């Protein structure tokens, strides 16, 4: 949908003169000291797939706002090219557009939500919402209908005639979102839209954004300085450090394999439970970890090598899991899908954890859900694939390891950073 | 040798006597040249519209019966400012009427209205241009300084030479004198609009004209209103001075009173001017503060 190639922005009078210095590999600080030019973004490459939420994450001053403003040319990049592709018009180069073409792009294809809302104080909520339509000289009555509909969607029905200053921060940003949705642009650029909001409201807004994004099938470029936020809503995350994109990947990639110390620092403080999946933390079902202990007609039984007296797992000839047997028992416990049980977790936790039910999940289940299931049952969680074949198990060591160790940490990061020069690689 | 000594002595005792800039002659010549070449042009192309607007205002204002005038005044002041201001305005105007200078006040009001009309007509676009071009503003600024600081008496005389005596030269002087704040404040107001709003407007595909009319001017309106307020106040003071060259109204009342040593008459004119000034000031200030554009950012 959007593709950026080598996008670079240098602030200063004679910005072009800094490009050769950048190519020589000089850093942002060196260039600033030598020439007084400020490098906002350096050689950024990324690609947005249609319908995804792509997050750009980084500390304040790392160039996120500059980069997103290059995409709709509120800032002209000093070097590099940006392309926009859609079904009607094919691929067009944003960086080659003239003023009139840019206006068309901004009217119909890309809208924007701002960190400090930037609602027009002299316009009502409804008039703010339909600003983009008014600019396009659309029929006033139809515009108002569209405006009311979008306001309903963001939960602001009934506030049409209020003025922005009468609204709370969260509500103002809902108006900001409504204004961006009203033009039906396929791409939404959001520059730290929730950073100015209280934490609780923030989580609500993230949830609603995800809902609306799915419902309306928009592609979103989302900026944030909060890795948890990026991981919660992003399909892909690009991490920026001092103007450079240092890593691009899906949330779990970033969490498990931070490429630089900078990324590792973020990851260390992130909440992994919503990102890590069962497939990552599972103890894989193979000969190094499991030992065959018995055979009983159709089924072959295995135990964990580190726990020979523990649970036995019975699989059939097609490796499908058929039985989970407690130590000292002969009958299998009940095997139930984790998602079903996790829904009643609170209830079950009250009546006590069960020891007679094994929970089954697939590799995509996130750690948080596995933990929820674990609070219902003391039996190891079993991970199976679509055909019911055993992929592995998750017991306490895996859970603890998953929470504490699986996200990349510094030693690991330094090792990889040394042999793998961090560069703004292609899309993840 | 003695010549050199003479020169040195002069250099220390009277250095400015060595060389003379004939500024007086230059200005006299220039004014004379303008007057002789452009008087007909000014009288045929500038006077009629100014006089026309002035007479229209005067006709409109004087055809309203005083009681209805007071009622309208109340409503306007109440809507623009508050009921307190409205009550004050009505009392002030009633006082003016009871002191017997109602008609003179109407003339003065028409002169002010005409002056302000032209100040806005010219000042608003010039102010907008200033806000859009640093270069243009750099050129306009010293001109504004000259317009504002030159003592009015200095250009009252050339105005008379160009337009002869009466309301028109007074009005032209008024327009020149009262326009700078209009230009300055329009420029300032537009430049002050937070870049966040401009950025948002651009991000939705606005043209420069749309940004100007839908975002910049509405948001600059409180500042522009403050400019209009200053313009009105300056117009009032100039309209009074212009009585010297034959403008009518309250200024003439004061001027005539002083000339005849009729202190009472001059005083009544003076009080009426003060009351009029206060009412106009409160109403226009209220307008600036109350408009939707003055809503705080957060
Ligand atoms: N208009 C500008 N002129 C000069 N430097 C700028 C300008 N805008 C941003 N910068 C600099 O570019 C860098 C990146 O800024 P920005 O993109 O705003 O970062 P972020 O949004 O990640 O906080 C910073 O060092 C900032 O000081
Ligand atoms: Mg920013």
Tab-separated table of N, CA and C in Angstrom, chain A residues 69 72 74 103 106-107 110-112 114 118-122 131 134-135 137 163 165 172 179-180 183, chain B residues 196-208 210-211 214-215 218-219 292-293 295-298:
chain	number	residue	atom	x	y	z
A	69	UNK	N	5.376	12.429	8.496
A	69	UNK	CA	5.032	13.632	7.737
A	69	UNK	C	5.624	13.621	6.331
A	72	UNK	N	2.870	11.914	3.839
A	72	UNK	CA	1.885	12.748	3.140
A	72	UNK	C	2.466	14.114	2.769
A	74	UNK	N	3.779	16.521	4.388
A	74	UNK	CA	3.751	17.732	5.207
A	74	UNK	C	5.186	18.202	5.364
A	103	UNK	N	-2.774	17.401	-3.063
A	103	UNK	CA	-4.062	17.720	-2.436
A	103	UNK	C	-5.075	16.620	-2.695
A	106	UNK	N	-4.270	13.748	-0.426
A	106	UNK	CA	-4.649	14.002	0.966
A	106	UNK	C	-6.153	14.012	1.138
A	107	UNK	N	-6.866	14.437	0.134
A	107	UNK	CA	-8.331	14.475	0.225
A	107	UNK	C	-8.919	13.073	0.229
A	110	UNK	N	-5.439	9.583	1.952
A	110	UNK	CA	-4.711	9.543	3.214
A	110	UNK	C	-5.244	10.600	4.134
A	111	UNK	N	-5.627	10.223	5.322
A	111	UNK	CA	-5.980	11.265	6.279
A	111	UNK	C	-5.088	11.097	7.492
A	112	UNK	N	-5.239	11.995	8.453
A	112	UNK	CA	-4.245	12.037	9.527
A	112	UNK	C	-4.876	12.357	10.868
A	114	UNK	N	-3.674	13.567	14.846
A	114	UNK	CA	-2.518	14.227	15.445
A	114	UNK	C	-2.425	13.987	16.943
A	118	UNK	N	-5.346	18.727	17.353
A	118	UNK	CA	-5.441	19.751	16.303
A	118	UNK	C	-6.865	19.897	15.777
A	119	UNK	N	-7.836	19.847	16.693
A	119	UNK	CA	-9.214	20.130	16.280
A	119	UNK	C	-9.365	21.637	16.136
A	120	UNK	N	-10.171	22.054	15.173
A	120	UNK	CA	-10.352	23.491	14.969
A	120	UNK	C	-11.257	24.030	16.075
A	121	UNK	N	-10.727	24.956	16.912
A	121	UNK	CA	-11.491	25.366	18.086
A	121	UNK	C	-12.759	26.140	17.744
A	122	UNK	N	-12.813	26.721	16.543
A	122	UNK	CA	-13.977	27.550	16.210
A	122	UNK	C	-15.060	26.737	15.533
A	131	UNK	N	-14.817	18.365	8.134
A	131	UNK	CA	-13.922	19.339	7.496
A	131	UNK	C	-13.400	18.833	6.150
A	134	UNK	N	-15.995	19.034	3.510
A	134	UNK	CA	-16.248	20.425	3.134
A	134	UNK	C	-15.179	20.902	2.144
A	135	UNK	N	-13.940	20.525	2.416
A	135	UNK	CA	-12.829	20.887	1.528
A	135	UNK	C	-13.073	20.337	0.116
A	137	UNK	N	-15.901	20.102	-1.254
A	137	UNK	CA	-17.149	20.676	-1.770
A	137	UNK	C	-18.236	19.622	-1.914
A	163	UNK	N	-18.450	22.108	21.300
A	163	UNK	CA	-17.171	22.599	20.791
A	163	UNK	C	-16.036	21.779	21.412
A	165	UNK	N	-13.407	22.383	23.051
A	165	UNK	CA	-12.928	22.658	24.410
A	165	UNK	C	-13.894	22.154	25.474
A	172	UNK	N	-11.900	14.272	22.590
A	172	UNK	CA	-11.356	15.098	21.504
A	172	UNK	C	-10.644	14.228	20.476
A	179	UNK	N	-12.811	12.627	12.226
A	179	UNK	CA	-12.466	13.522	11.127
A	179	UNK	C	-11.632	12.787	10.084
A	180	UNK	N	-10.742	11.913	10.572
A	180	UNK	CA	-9.886	11.178	9.640
A	180	UNK	C	-10.661	10.063	8.930
A	183	UNK	N	-13.467	10.997	5.582
A	183	UNK	CA	-13.146	11.160	4.163
A	183	UNK	C	-13.031	9.824	3.444
B	196	UNK	N	-0.186	23.762	14.317
B	196	UNK	CA	-0.926	22.496	14.368
B	196	UNK	C	-2.174	22.550	13.495
B	197	UNK	N	-2.886	23.681	13.570
B	197	UNK	CA	-4.143	23.796	12.824
B	197	UNK	C	-3.875	23.876	11.322
B	198	UNK	N	-2.822	24.605	10.976
B	198	UNK	CA	-2.475	24.733	9.563
B	198	UNK	C	-2.121	23.349	9.023
B	199	UNK	N	-1.327	22.625	9.807
B	199	UNK	CA	-0.898	21.294	9.396
B	199	UNK	C	-2.114	20.380	9.198
B	200	UNK	N	-3.049	20.460	10.135
B	200	UNK	CA	-4.250	19.626	10.006
B	200	UNK	C	-5.003	19.996	8.733
B	201	UNK	N	-5.130	21.298	8.485
B	201	UNK	CA	-5.851	21.732	7.286
B	201	UNK	C	-5.156	21.226	6.025
B	202	UNK	N	-3.835	21.307	6.005
B	202	UNK	CA	-3.102	20.816	4.830
B	202	UNK	C	-3.284	19.306	4.688
B	203	UNK	N	-3.232	18.609	5.809
B	203	UNK	CA	-3.301	17.142	5.768
B	203	UNK	C	-4.623	16.648	5.184
B	204	UNK	N	-5.652	17.499	5.218
B	204	UNK	CA	-6.920	17.084	4.627
B	204	UNK	C	-7.100	17.643	3.224
B	205	UNK	N	-6.047	18.219	2.683
B	205	UNK	CA	-6.072	18.618	1.279
B	205	UNK	C	-6.589	20.018	1.018
B	206	UNK	N	-6.531	20.906	2.002
B	206	UNK	CA	-7.019	22.270	1.790
B	206	UNK	C	-6.099	23.030	0.837
B	207	UNK	N	-6.700	23.894	0.027
B	207	UNK	CA	-5.905	24.815	-0.784
B	207	UNK	C	-5.474	25.982	0.107
B	208	UNK	N	-4.465	26.745	-0.303
B	208	UNK	CA	-4.052	27.901	0.503
B	208	UNK	C	-5.216	28.839	0.808
B	210	UNK	N	-8.405	28.019	1.031
B	210	UNK	CA	-9.267	27.366	2.028
B	210	UNK	C	-8.650	27.465	3.418
B	211	UNK	N	-7.338	27.307	3.496
B	211	UNK	CA	-6.677	27.433	4.799
B	211	UNK	C	-6.906	28.837	5.336
B	214	UNK	N	-10.944	29.289	6.021
B	214	UNK	CA	-11.600	28.369	6.947
B	214	UNK	C	-10.855	28.210	8.259
B	215	UNK	N	-9.583	28.533	8.267
B	215	UNK	CA	-8.799	28.311	9.483
B	215	UNK	C	-8.117	29.598	9.977
B	218	UNK	N	-10.669	32.855	10.630
B	218	UNK	CA	-11.510	32.637	11.809
B	218	UNK	C	-10.718	32.598	13.113
B	219	UNK	N	-9.552	31.974	13.083
B	219	UNK	CA	-8.778	31.883	14.317
B	219	UNK	C	-8.086	33.200	14.654
B	292	UNK	N	-16.906	32.957	18.400
B	292	UNK	CA	-16.545	31.553	18.542
B	292	UNK	C	-15.059	31.305	18.362
B	293	UNK	N	-14.391	32.213	17.624
B	293	UNK	CA	-12.976	31.984	17.350
B	293	UNK	C	-12.125	32.179	18.588
B	295	UNK	N	-12.573	30.895	21.368
B	295	UNK	CA	-12.585	29.729	22.256
B	295	UNK	C	-11.167	29.235	22.490
B	296	UNK	N	-10.887	28.949	23.741
B	296	UNK	CA	-9.519	28.538	24.087
B	296	UNK	C	-9.164	27.236	23.387
B	297	UNK	N	-7.854	27.011	23.259
B	297	UNK	CA	-7.388	25.832	22.518
B	297	UNK	C	-7.794	24.560	23.242
B	298	UNK	N	-7.669	24.557	24.559
B	298	UNK	CA	-8.000	23.317	25.287
B	298	UNK	C	-9.068	23.560	26.336
